[in-house]
Amino acid sequence: MDWLTTVDHKKIGILYLIAGGFFFLVGGLEALLIRIQLWKPLNDFVSADTYNELITMHGTTMIFLAAMPMLFALMNAVVPLQIGARDVAFPFVNALGFWTFFFGAVLLNVSWFTSTGAPAAGWTAYAPLSGPAFSTGHGMDYYVLGLQIAGIGTLIGGINFLVTIINMRAPGMTFMRMPMFTWASFITSALILFAFPALAVGLAALMFDRVFDANFFDPNNGGNAVLWEHIFWIFGHPEVYILILPAFGVISEVISTFSRKRLFGYSSMVFATILIGFLGFMVWAHHMFTTGLGPVANALFSIATMLIAVPTGIKIFNWIFTMWGGSIKFTSANLYAVGFIPTFVMGGVTGVMLAAAPADFQYHDTYFVVAHFHYVIVGGLILGIFSGLHYWWPKMFGRILNETLGKWTFWMFYIGFHLTFFIQHFLGLLGMPRRIWTYLDGLGFNEMNLISTIGAIMMGIGTIMFILNVVITNAKPQNAADDPWEDGRTLEWTIPSPPPEYNFKQTPLVRGYDAYWKEKMDGHKGMTPAEPIGSIHMPSPSILPFTMSLGLFITGFGLMYSRDWTFITEHIGFYIAGLGLLITFGSMFLRSVYDDHGFHIEPEELEDKGVKA
């Protein structure tokens, strides 16, 4: 029950990690089934319909249900600690964000167990393919309502982190003294604030098309299918940077710590992050060169896309210059961080190639795009997440992951990744289309697809090795030091591992960038407190975030089956949807009328509270 009612940012971070990790395994299993289907020509391992469901759910699961929550796990676990705060600004809303994501994700995956199957219109859900005319059954309904509910959680989570970082920094921590991971989380949260409403509007319009016979995207009735592409990519392209910027932040922290050097060009890294976030919003139409926007629009979006290479290049060079002359430790976390750099550069270079509109006409809908996308998302984001997990695992759980097994895991996953996706560039250049169920023999695709499948199996083995490492480590006692890497530079390394529920007994006084490292260099053993020891106000746990989200889950089911369920009365689906809304609004009402003041931890209790995750 403690985990259902918690509003502690550290526990919510662990909940995000468990849920995101589970869906990462689900998405990975779907990817393996796709690769097994393609390992030889004319294979019939899965049917064409099942294949469409697999590629739709693999993309949707990995982007929305695995990558996003795992990033939120790191942000929840680390950002309040890095800025010297005792929690996020709105702990109740933070819990609500997790539970809405969780119930939305469960709703989406329930589709696998229904008679009409999972959604099968691709993770981009292009209209009119995703409309009622071509996607009969309820698969796309699960997509629309599941993502809508999960998106609420992401949006309110982003707003929460914006407010937290703006208002709850420790005394002395100016914006230009914030750690890079916090900066990246801040820009990411701003992108979420502006990008996710576009997706919410698009999904609402698609829901009206499917459930209420509206015609937003049906050309036969005055709608416009290209409108969906604009709406989706106005969200979709910033989403790439929502995913990759926190990974940039992780890499900056890890490389700086394990090089025993201040991050090279900190100010330029900050402004490069801001610029990447801004330009990320301006280039959505480079996904739509082949829809016929015209040469002027294509040229403008091409140029804007290529401009992103400038701030990204600044980051790459700054990471290299940080390592230059440093005392580098190749821990598991740092192996992932160093391996990230050339991998992401390759993804960036192919991105510039795709940004050239005439070239994009040739690459479009080939495996070249698949290779580019996975070099950016897997080679950038997933390597960044693995790096961050190895780096902050002692702080989150009080135990250090096994380093030997961690390094074996890195090499297995890293080699498997490049075997899988590097060769897909050449498959694309040879003309193998993406999204195809099978292919003919004699086209020159056979050996390269076989190698790609072997690489995917190696990535799967690497993931299992990481889980094994987690299980083995979990059996050890919680004996990690406050600063287990001995070169910690930021505030999270000044408090016990894992931190007590109140994080900081006394709010620290920040006197410069890399606050903890500065104190070490000045010969101090810890931070100077900014306040005397006093009573600490804490928020109360609550079951209401869970019940609010459960109500939305029930509403989704009712709306989907509003036309099918007639076993009691003709409109039973709408009544069930109404019941769900009653639960949600009833919970909101209780939250509004019950005046919860939380509780206080008194100074004499601080020594007795011990360490809690």
Coordinates of C-alpha atoms in Angstrom, one line a residue:
M1 CA 0.0 0.0 0.0
D2 CA 2.9 2.3 0.7
W3 CA 3.9 2.2 -3.0
L4 CA 0.3 3.0 -4.1
T5 CA 0.0 6.1 -1.9
T6 CA 3.6 7.5 -2.0
V7 CA 4.2 11.0 -3.1
D8 CA 8.0 10.9 -2.4
H9 CA 9.8 11.8 -5.6
K10 CA 12.5 9.1 -5.0
K11 CA 9.9 6.3 -4.8
I12 CA 8.0 7.6 -7.7
G13 CA 11.3 7.5 -9.6
I14 CA 11.6 3.9 -8.7
L15 CA 8.0 3.2 -9.9
Y16 CA 8.8 4.9 -13.2
L17 CA 11.9 2.8 -13.5
I18 CA 10.1 -0.5 -12.8
A19 CA 7.2 0.3 -15.2
G20 CA 9.5 1.7 -17.9
G21 CA 11.8 -1.2 -17.6
F22 CA 8.9 -3.7 -17.9
F23 CA 7.7 -2.0 -21.1
F24 CA 11.3 -1.8 -22.4
L25 CA 11.3 -5.6 -22.2
V26 CA 7.9 -5.8 -23.9
G27 CA 9.0 -3.5 -26.7
G28 CA 12.3 -5.4 -27.0
L29 CA 10.5 -8.7 -27.3
E30 CA 8.3 -7.1 -30.1
A31 CA 11.5 -6.0 -31.9
L32 CA 13.0 -9.5 -31.7
L33 CA 9.9 -11.0 -33.2
I34 CA 10.2 -8.4 -36.0
R35 CA 13.8 -9.3 -36.7
I36 CA 13.1 -13.1 -36.6
Q37 CA 10.4 -12.5 -39.2
L38 CA 12.9 -10.7 -41.4
W39 CA 16.0 -12.9 -40.9
K40 CA 15.3 -14.8 -44.2
P41 CA 13.3 -14.1 -47.3
L42 CA 9.7 -15.2 -47.6
N43 CA 9.5 -16.1 -44.0
D44 CA 6.1 -16.8 -42.4
F45 CA 7.1 -16.8 -38.7
V46 CA 4.2 -14.3 -38.1
S47 CA 1.3 -13.3 -40.3
A48 CA 1.3 -9.9 -42.2
D49 CA -1.4 -8.6 -39.8
T50 CA 0.5 -9.6 -36.7
Y51 CA 3.6 -8.0 -38.2
N52 CA 1.8 -4.7 -38.6
E53 CA 0.7 -4.9 -35.0
L54 CA 4.2 -5.7 -33.9
I55 CA 5.8 -2.7 -35.7
T56 CA 3.1 -0.4 -34.4
M57 CA 3.3 -1.5 -30.8
H58 CA 7.1 -1.7 -30.8
G59 CA 7.5 1.9 -31.8
T60 CA 4.7 3.2 -29.6
T61 CA 5.8 1.2 -26.6
M62 CA 9.5 2.1 -26.9
I63 CA 8.9 5.8 -27.4
F64 CA 6.0 6.5 -25.0
L65 CA 6.0 3.6 -22.5
A66 CA 9.7 2.8 -22.1
A67 CA 12.0 5.7 -23.0
M68 CA 9.9 8.5 -21.5
P69 CA 9.2 6.8 -18.1
M70 CA 12.9 5.7 -17.7
L71 CA 13.9 9.3 -18.3
F72 CA 11.3 10.5 -15.8
A73 CA 12.7 7.9 -13.4
L74 CA 16.1 9.5 -13.6
M75 CA 14.7 13.0 -13.4
N76 CA 12.6 12.1 -10.3
A77 CA 15.5 10.4 -8.6
V78 CA 18.1 13.1 -9.4
V79 CA 16.8 16.6 -10.2
P80 CA 15.5 17.5 -6.7
L81 CA 18.7 16.3 -5.2
Q82 CA 20.9 18.2 -7.6
I83 CA 19.2 21.5 -6.9
G84 CA 19.2 20.9 -3.1
A85 CA 15.4 20.5 -2.8
R86 CA 13.5 18.3 -0.4
D87 CA 10.9 17.2 -3.1
V88 CA 9.4 18.4 -6.3
A89 CA 7.1 21.4 -6.2
F90 CA 3.8 19.4 -6.3
P91 CA 4.4 15.9 -4.9
F92 CA 0.7 15.0 -5.3
V93 CA 0.7 15.9 -8.9
N94 CA 3.9 14.0 -9.4
A95 CA 2.2 10.8 -8.2
L96 CA -0.8 11.6 -10.4
G97 CA 1.6 11.9 -13.4
F98 CA 3.0 8.4 -12.8
W99 CA -0.4 6.7 -12.3
T100 CA -2.0 8.3 -15.4
F101 CA 1.0 7.2 -17.4
F102 CA 0.8 3.7 -15.9
F103 CA -2.9 3.2 -16.6
G104 CA -2.6 4.6 -20.1
A105 CA 0.2 2.2 -20.8
V106 CA -1.8 -0.8 -19.4
L107 CA -4.9 0.3 -21.5
L108 CA -2.8 0.4 -24.7
N109 CA -1.3 -3.1 -24.1
V110 CA -4.7 -4.7 -23.2
S111 CA -5.3 -4.5 -26.9
W112 CA -3.1 -7.5 -27.5
F113 CA -5.6 -9.7 -25.6
T114 CA -8.7 -8.5 -27.4
S115 CA -10.4 -10.3 -30.3
T116 CA -9.7 -7.4 -32.7
G117 CA -6.0 -7.2 -31.8
A118 CA -3.5 -4.5 -31.3
P119 CA -3.3 -1.2 -33.3
A120 CA -1.8 -1.8 -36.7
A121 CA -1.5 1.6 -38.4
G122 CA 2.2 2.3 -37.5
W123 CA 3.4 4.2 -34.4
T124 CA 2.8 7.5 -36.3
A125 CA -0.9 6.5 -36.9
Y126 CA -1.0 8.2 -40.2
A127 CA -4.6 9.2 -41.3
P128 CA -6.7 8.0 -43.0
L129 CA -5.0 4.6 -42.3
S130 CA -5.8 5.1 -38.6
G131 CA -9.4 6.2 -39.3
P132 CA -12.5 4.0 -39.0
A133 CA -12.5 3.2 -42.7
F134 CA -9.2 1.4 -42.8
S135 CA -8.6 0.5 -39.1
T136 CA -11.8 -1.4 -38.1
G137 CA -12.0 -3.0 -34.7
H138 CA -10.7 -1.4 -31.6
G139 CA -7.0 -1.6 -32.0
M140 CA -6.6 2.1 -32.9
D141 CA -9.1 3.1 -30.2
Y142 CA -6.7 1.6 -27.6
Y143 CA -3.9 3.6 -29.2
V144 CA -5.8 6.9 -29.1
L145 CA -7.2 6.6 -25.6
G146 CA -4.2 4.8 -24.1
L147 CA -1.8 7.5 -25.4
Q148 CA -4.2 10.3 -24.4
I149 CA -4.3 9.1 -20.8
A150 CA -0.6 8.4 -20.6
G151 CA 0.1 11.8 -22.2
I152 CA -1.7 13.6 -19.4
G153 CA 0.9 12.1 -17.0
T154 CA 3.8 13.2 -19.1
L155 CA 2.4 16.8 -19.5
I156 CA 1.8 17.4 -15.8
G157 CA 5.1 15.8 -14.9
G158 CA 6.9 18.2 -17.2
I159 CA 5.1 21.2 -15.7
N160 CA 6.0 20.0 -12.3
F161 CA 9.7 19.9 -13.1
L162 CA 9.6 23.3 -14.6
V163 CA 8.1 24.8 -11.4
T164 CA 10.5 22.8 -9.3
I165 CA 13.6 23.9 -11.0
I166 CA 12.5 27.6 -11.2
N167 CA 11.4 27.8 -7.6
M168 CA 13.1 25.3 -5.4
R169 CA 16.9 25.7 -6.1
A170 CA 19.1 25.9 -3.0
P171 CA 20.4 29.4 -2.0
G172 CA 23.2 30.3 -4.3
M173 CA 22.3 28.0 -7.1
T174 CA 21.8 30.4 -9.9
F175 CA 20.7 29.2 -13.3
M176 CA 24.3 29.3 -14.5
R177 CA 25.4 27.1 -11.6
M178 CA 22.9 24.3 -12.3
P179 CA 24.2 20.9 -13.2
M180 CA 23.9 20.0 -16.9
F181 CA 21.4 17.1 -16.2
T182 CA 19.1 19.6 -14.4
W183 CA 19.5 22.1 -17.3
A184 CA 18.7 19.3 -19.8
S185 CA 15.7 18.3 -17.7
F186 CA 14.5 21.9 -17.6
I187 CA 14.6 22.4 -21.4
T188 CA 13.0 19.0 -21.8
S189 CA 10.2 20.0 -19.5
A190 CA 9.6 23.1 -21.5
L191 CA 9.5 21.1 -24.7
I192 CA 6.9 18.8 -23.1
L193 CA 4.8 21.8 -22.1
F194 CA 4.6 23.0 -25.7
A195 CA 4.7 19.7 -27.7
F196 CA 2.3 17.4 -25.8
P197 CA -0.8 19.6 -26.2
A198 CA -0.4 19.2 -30.0
L199 CA -0.5 15.5 -29.6
A200 CA -3.5 15.7 -27.2
V201 CA -5.4 17.8 -29.8
G202 CA -4.6 15.4 -32.6
L203 CA -5.6 12.3 -30.6
A204 CA -8.8 14.0 -29.5
A205 CA -9.7 14.8 -33.1
L206 CA -8.8 11.2 -34.1
M207 CA -11.0 9.9 -31.3
F208 CA -13.9 12.1 -32.6
D209 CA -13.4 10.6 -36.1
R210 CA -13.4 7.1 -34.7
V211 CA -16.0 7.2 -31.9
F212 CA -18.3 10.0 -32.9
D213 CA -18.1 9.9 -36.8
A214 CA -16.4 13.3 -37.1
N215 CA -14.4 14.0 -40.3
F216 CA -11.2 15.8 -39.3
F217 CA -8.9 13.5 -41.3
D218 CA -11.3 11.9 -43.9
P219 CA -10.7 13.5 -47.3
N220 CA -14.0 12.1 -48.6
N221 CA -16.0 14.2 -46.2
G222 CA -14.0 17.4 -46.3
G223 CA -11.2 16.4 -43.9
N224 CA -7.5 16.5 -44.6
A225 CA -5.2 13.6 -44.0
V226 CA -2.0 15.7 -44.2
L227 CA -3.4 17.7 -41.3
W228 CA -2.7 14.7 -39.1
E229 CA 0.9 14.6 -40.3
H230 CA 1.4 18.3 -39.3
I231 CA -0.1 17.8 -35.9
F232 CA 1.7 14.6 -35.2
W233 CA 5.2 15.9 -36.3
I234 CA 4.7 19.3 -34.5
F235 CA 4.7 17.0 -31.5
G236 CA 6.9 14.2 -32.9
H237 CA 10.0 16.1 -33.8
P238 CA 10.4 17.9 -30.5
E239 CA 9.7 14.5 -28.9
V240 CA 13.1 13.4 -30.3
Y241 CA 14.7 16.1 -28.3
I242 CA 12.5 15.5 -25.3
L243 CA 14.2 12.0 -25.4
I244 CA 17.7 12.9 -26.3
L245 CA 18.4 16.1 -24.2
P246 CA 18.2 14.3 -20.8
A247 CA 20.6 11.8 -22.3
F248 CA 22.9 14.7 -23.2
G249 CA 22.7 15.8 -19.6
V250 CA 23.6 12.3 -18.3
I251 CA 26.6 12.1 -20.6
S252 CA 27.8 15.6 -19.4
E253 CA 27.6 14.5 -15.7
V254 CA 29.3 11.1 -16.3
I255 CA 32.1 12.2 -18.5
S256 CA 32.9 15.1 -16.2
T257 CA 33.0 12.9 -13.1
F258 CA 35.0 10.1 -14.5
S259 CA 37.5 12.5 -16.2
R260 CA 38.0 14.4 -12.9
K261 CA 37.5 17.6 -14.8
R262 CA 35.0 20.5 -14.9
L263 CA 32.8 20.2 -17.9
F264 CA 34.5 22.0 -20.8
G265 CA 32.6 25.0 -22.1
Y266 CA 29.7 24.9 -19.5
S267 CA 28.1 28.1 -20.7
S268 CA 28.2 27.1 -24.4
M269 CA 26.7 23.7 -23.4
V270 CA 23.8 25.5 -21.7
F271 CA 23.1 27.8 -24.7
A272 CA 23.6 24.9 -27.1
T273 CA 20.9 23.0 -25.1
I274 CA 18.5 25.9 -25.3
L275 CA 19.2 26.4 -29.0
I276 CA 18.6 22.7 -29.8
G277 CA 15.3 22.9 -27.9
F278 CA 14.2 25.9 -29.9
L279 CA 15.3 24.6 -33.3
G280 CA 13.7 21.2 -32.5
F281 CA 10.3 22.9 -32.7
M282 CA 11.1 24.6 -36.1
V283 CA 11.8 21.6 -38.2
W284 CA 8.8 19.2 -38.0
A285 CA 8.1 19.3 -41.7
H286 CA 11.4 17.6 -42.7
H287 CA 9.4 14.4 -42.0
M288 CA 7.0 15.5 -44.7
F289 CA 9.2 16.4 -47.7
T290 CA 7.4 13.8 -49.9
T291 CA 3.9 15.1 -49.1
G292 CA 4.3 17.9 -51.6
L293 CA 4.9 21.0 -49.5
G294 CA 6.7 22.6 -52.4
P295 CA 10.3 23.7 -52.9
V296 CA 10.2 26.9 -50.8
A297 CA 8.9 25.1 -47.7
N298 CA 11.3 22.1 -48.3
A299 CA 14.3 24.5 -48.6
L300 CA 13.4 26.4 -45.4
F301 CA 12.9 23.2 -43.3
S302 CA 16.1 21.7 -44.8
I303 CA 18.2 24.7 -43.7
A304 CA 16.6 24.8 -40.3
T305 CA 17.3 21.1 -39.8
M306 CA 20.9 21.4 -40.8
L307 CA 21.4 24.3 -38.3
I308 CA 20.8 21.8 -35.4
A309 CA 24.1 20.3 -36.3
V310 CA 25.9 23.4 -35.0
P311 CA 24.8 23.3 -31.3
T312 CA 25.0 19.5 -31.4
G313 CA 28.6 19.8 -32.7
I314 CA 29.4 22.1 -29.8
K315 CA 28.3 19.5 -27.3
I316 CA 30.3 16.7 -29.0
F317 CA 33.5 18.8 -29.0
N318 CA 33.0 19.9 -25.4
W319 CA 32.6 16.3 -24.2
I320 CA 35.8 15.4 -26.1
F321 CA 37.7 18.4 -24.6
T322 CA 36.4 17.5 -21.2
M323 CA 38.1 14.1 -21.5
W324 CA 41.2 15.6 -23.1
G325 CA 44.0 15.5 -20.5
G326 CA 41.6 14.2 -17.8
S327 CA 42.2 11.3 -15.5
I328 CA 39.7 9.0 -17.1
K329 CA 38.2 6.0 -15.3
F330 CA 36.5 3.6 -17.6
T331 CA 33.7 2.4 -15.3
S332 CA 30.6 0.8 -16.8
A333 CA 28.8 4.2 -16.7
N334 CA 31.6 5.9 -18.5
L335 CA 31.9 3.2 -21.1
Y336 CA 28.3 3.8 -22.1
A337 CA 29.0 7.6 -22.1
V338 CA 32.1 7.3 -24.2
G339 CA 30.4 4.8 -26.5
F340 CA 27.5 7.2 -26.9
I341 CA 29.6 9.9 -28.6
P342 CA 30.6 8.2 -31.9
T343 CA 27.3 6.4 -32.1
F344 CA 25.3 9.6 -31.8
V345 CA 27.6 11.4 -34.2
M346 CA 26.7 8.7 -36.8
G347 CA 23.0 9.3 -36.2
G348 CA 23.6 13.0 -36.6
V349 CA 25.5 12.7 -39.8
T350 CA 22.7 10.6 -41.4
G351 CA 20.2 13.1 -40.0
V352 CA 22.0 15.8 -42.1
M353 CA 21.8 13.5 -45.1
L354 CA 18.0 13.1 -44.6
A355 CA 17.6 16.9 -44.1
A356 CA 18.5 17.5 -47.8
A357 CA 15.1 17.3 -49.4
P358 CA 16.2 15.9 -52.8
A359 CA 18.2 13.1 -51.0
D360 CA 15.3 12.5 -48.7
F361 CA 13.1 11.7 -51.7
Q362 CA 15.4 8.8 -52.4
Y363 CA 15.9 7.6 -48.8
H364 CA 12.3 8.0 -47.7
D365 CA 10.5 4.8 -46.7
T366 CA 13.7 2.7 -46.9
Y367 CA 15.7 1.0 -44.2
F368 CA 18.1 4.0 -44.3
V369 CA 15.6 5.9 -42.2
V370 CA 15.2 3.0 -39.8
A371 CA 18.9 2.9 -39.3
H372 CA 19.2 6.7 -38.8
F373 CA 16.3 6.7 -36.3
H374 CA 17.7 3.9 -34.2
Y375 CA 21.2 5.4 -34.2
V376 CA 19.7 8.5 -32.6
I377 CA 17.2 6.9 -30.3
V378 CA 18.9 3.7 -29.2
G379 CA 22.5 4.8 -29.8
G380 CA 21.8 8.1 -28.1
L381 CA 19.0 7.7 -25.6
I382 CA 19.3 4.1 -24.5
L383 CA 23.1 4.3 -24.1
G384 CA 22.5 7.5 -22.1
I385 CA 19.9 5.8 -19.9
F386 CA 22.2 2.8 -19.2
S387 CA 25.0 5.2 -18.4
G388 CA 22.7 7.1 -16.0
L389 CA 21.4 4.0 -14.4
H390 CA 25.0 2.6 -13.6
Y391 CA 26.0 6.1 -12.4
W392 CA 23.1 6.9 -10.1
W393 CA 22.1 3.3 -9.1
P394 CA 24.1 3.6 -5.8
K395 CA 22.3 6.9 -5.0
M396 CA 18.9 5.4 -5.8
F397 CA 19.3 2.0 -4.1
G398 CA 22.4 2.2 -1.9
R399 CA 24.1 -0.6 -3.9
I400 CA 26.7 -0.4 -6.7
L401 CA 26.0 -2.5 -9.7
N402 CA 28.6 -5.2 -10.4
E403 CA 31.2 -3.5 -12.5
T404 CA 32.6 -6.6 -14.3
L405 CA 29.1 -7.7 -15.3
G406 CA 28.3 -4.1 -16.3
K407 CA 31.3 -4.0 -18.7
W408 CA 30.4 -7.3 -20.3
T409 CA 26.8 -6.1 -20.7
F410 CA 28.1 -2.9 -22.4
W411 CA 30.1 -4.8 -25.0
M412 CA 27.4 -7.3 -25.7
F413 CA 24.8 -4.6 -26.1
Y414 CA 27.1 -2.2 -28.0
I415 CA 28.4 -4.7 -30.5
G416 CA 24.9 -6.1 -31.0
F417 CA 23.5 -2.6 -31.6
H418 CA 26.0 -1.8 -34.3
L419 CA 25.5 -5.2 -36.0
T420 CA 21.8 -4.6 -36.0
F421 CA 21.6 -1.1 -37.3
F422 CA 24.8 -0.1 -39.1
I423 CA 24.1 -2.6 -41.9
Q424 CA 20.5 -1.3 -42.3
H425 CA 22.0 1.9 -43.9
F426 CA 23.1 -0.3 -46.8
L427 CA 19.9 -2.2 -46.9
G428 CA 18.2 1.2 -47.3
L429 CA 20.6 2.3 -50.0
L430 CA 20.0 -0.9 -51.9
G431 CA 16.3 -0.1 -51.8
M432 CA 14.8 -2.3 -49.1
P433 CA 11.5 -0.6 -48.1
R434 CA 10.7 -0.2 -44.4
R435 CA 7.4 -1.5 -42.9
I436 CA 7.4 -4.6 -45.2
W437 CA 6.4 -8.0 -43.8
T438 CA 8.8 -10.0 -46.0
Y439 CA 10.9 -9.8 -49.1
L440 CA 11.8 -11.9 -52.2
D441 CA 15.0 -13.9 -52.5
G442 CA 17.7 -12.8 -54.8
L443 CA 17.5 -9.0 -54.1
G444 CA 20.7 -8.9 -52.1
F445 CA 19.0 -8.4 -48.8
N446 CA 19.4 -11.9 -47.3
E447 CA 22.8 -11.8 -45.6
M448 CA 22.4 -8.3 -44.2
N449 CA 19.1 -9.1 -42.7
L450 CA 20.6 -12.2 -41.1
I451 CA 23.4 -10.1 -39.6
S452 CA 20.9 -7.6 -38.4
T453 CA 18.9 -10.3 -36.6
I454 CA 22.0 -11.7 -34.9
G455 CA 22.8 -8.2 -33.6
A456 CA 19.3 -7.8 -32.3
I457 CA 19.6 -11.2 -30.4
M458 CA 22.9 -9.9 -28.9
M459 CA 21.1 -6.7 -27.7
G460 CA 18.5 -9.0 -26.1
I461 CA 21.2 -11.0 -24.3
G462 CA 22.8 -7.7 -23.2
T463 CA 19.5 -6.6 -21.7
I464 CA 19.1 -9.9 -19.9
M465 CA 22.7 -9.5 -18.5
F466 CA 21.7 -6.1 -17.1
I467 CA 18.6 -7.6 -15.4
L468 CA 20.9 -10.3 -14.0
N469 CA 23.2 -7.6 -12.6
V470 CA 20.2 -5.9 -11.0
V471 CA 19.1 -9.2 -9.3
I472 CA 22.6 -10.0 -8.1
T473 CA 23.2 -6.5 -6.8
N474 CA 19.8 -6.4 -5.0
A475 CA 20.9 -9.4 -2.9
K476 CA 23.8 -7.3 -1.5
P477 CA 23.6 -5.1 1.6
Q478 CA 22.9 -1.4 1.2
N479 CA 26.5 -0.2 1.9
A480 CA 27.2 2.3 -0.8
A481 CA 29.0 5.4 0.4
D482 CA 27.5 8.9 0.1
D483 CA 30.0 9.6 -2.8
P484 CA 30.7 6.0 -4.0
W485 CA 32.7 7.2 -7.1
E486 CA 34.8 9.4 -4.9
D487 CA 34.8 12.2 -7.5
G488 CA 31.1 13.3 -7.2
R489 CA 30.7 16.9 -8.2
T490 CA 27.1 17.8 -7.5
L491 CA 24.8 18.0 -4.5
E492 CA 23.3 14.5 -4.7
W493 CA 26.7 13.0 -3.6
T494 CA 26.7 15.0 -0.3
I495 CA 23.8 13.0 1.3
P496 CA 23.4 9.3 2.2
S497 CA 22.8 6.6 -0.4
P498 CA 19.9 6.1 -0.7
P499 CA 18.8 9.6 0.6
P500 CA 16.5 9.9 3.6
E501 CA 12.9 10.9 2.8
Y502 CA 13.6 14.6 3.5
N503 CA 16.7 14.5 1.3
F504 CA 18.7 17.3 3.1
K505 CA 18.7 17.7 6.8
Q506 CA 19.8 21.3 6.2
T507 CA 19.4 23.0 2.8
P508 CA 23.0 23.5 1.4
L509 CA 24.5 26.8 0.5
V510 CA 25.8 26.7 -3.1
R511 CA 29.0 28.7 -3.7
G512 CA 29.8 27.9 -7.3
Y513 CA 29.3 25.5 -10.3
D514 CA 30.0 21.9 -9.3
A515 CA 29.0 22.8 -5.8
Y516 CA 30.3 19.7 -4.0
W517 CA 33.6 19.6 -6.0
K518 CA 34.2 23.2 -5.1
E519 CA 33.9 22.5 -1.4
K520 CA 36.2 19.6 -1.8
M521 CA 38.8 21.7 -3.6
D522 CA 38.5 24.3 -0.8
G523 CA 39.3 21.6 1.8
H524 CA 35.8 21.2 3.2
K525 CA 34.3 17.8 4.0
G526 CA 30.8 18.8 3.1
M527 CA 28.5 21.6 2.1
T528 CA 28.0 24.7 4.2
P529 CA 24.3 24.7 5.5
A530 CA 22.1 27.6 4.5
E531 CA 19.8 27.2 7.5
P532 CA 19.9 25.9 11.0
I533 CA 18.5 22.5 11.8
G534 CA 14.7 22.8 12.1
S535 CA 11.4 21.3 11.6
I536 CA 10.9 19.8 8.1
H537 CA 7.5 19.9 6.4
M538 CA 6.6 16.8 4.4
P539 CA 3.6 16.0 2.2
S540 CA 1.1 13.2 3.3
P541 CA 0.8 10.1 1.2
S542 CA -2.5 9.8 -0.7
I543 CA -4.4 7.1 -2.7
L544 CA -6.3 9.8 -4.7
P545 CA -3.7 9.9 -7.6
F546 CA -4.3 6.2 -8.1
T547 CA -8.1 6.4 -8.0
M548 CA -8.1 9.5 -10.4
S549 CA -6.1 7.5 -12.9
L550 CA -8.1 4.4 -12.5
G551 CA -11.3 6.4 -13.3
L552 CA -9.7 7.6 -16.5
F553 CA -8.8 4.0 -17.4
I554 CA -12.4 2.9 -16.9
T555 CA -13.7 5.8 -18.9
G556 CA -11.4 4.8 -21.8
F557 CA -12.9 1.3 -21.8
G558 CA -16.4 2.6 -21.7
L559 CA -15.9 5.0 -24.6
M560 CA -14.3 2.3 -26.8
Y561 CA -17.1 -0.2 -26.4
S562 CA -19.9 2.3 -26.3
R563 CA -21.4 0.9 -29.5
D564 CA -20.6 -2.8 -28.8
W565 CA -21.8 -3.4 -25.3
T566 CA -25.6 -3.8 -25.3
F567 CA -25.9 -6.6 -22.8
I568 CA -28.0 -4.5 -20.3
T569 CA -29.0 -1.5 -22.2
E570 CA -28.0 0.1 -25.5
H571 CA -25.8 2.8 -24.0
I572 CA -24.0 0.7 -21.3
G573 CA -20.6 1.8 -22.7
F574 CA -21.4 5.5 -22.0
Y575 CA -22.7 4.6 -18.5
I576 CA -19.4 2.8 -17.8
A577 CA -17.5 5.9 -19.1
G578 CA -19.6 8.0 -16.9
L579 CA -18.8 5.8 -13.9
G580 CA -15.1 6.3 -14.6
L581 CA -15.5 10.0 -14.8
L582 CA -17.4 10.0 -11.6
I583 CA -14.5 8.2 -9.9
T584 CA -12.0 10.7 -11.3
F585 CA -14.0 13.8 -10.5
G586 CA -15.1 12.4 -7.1
S587 CA -11.4 12.0 -6.2
M588 CA -10.7 15.5 -7.4
F589 CA -13.6 16.8 -5.3
L590 CA -12.2 15.0 -2.2
R591 CA -8.8 16.4 -2.9
S592 CA -10.3 19.9 -3.1
V593 CA -12.4 19.8 0.1
Y594 CA -10.0 17.9 2.4
D595 CA -7.5 20.3 3.8
D596 CA -4.3 18.2 4.2
H597 CA -1.5 20.1 5.8
G598 CA 1.0 17.2 5.6
F599 CA 3.3 16.5 8.6
H600 CA 6.5 17.7 10.1
I601 CA 9.7 15.9 11.0
E602 CA 11.0 17.5 14.2
P603 CA 14.8 18.1 14.7
E604 CA 15.0 15.5 17.4
E605 CA 13.5 12.9 15.0
L606 CA 16.1 13.6 12.2
E607 CA 18.7 11.3 13.8
D608 CA 16.2 8.5 14.1
K609 CA 14.6 8.6 10.7
G610 CA 17.4 6.5 9.1
V611 CA 17.8 6.0 5.4
K612 CA 14.9 5.3 3.2
A613 CA 14.6 4.8 -0.5

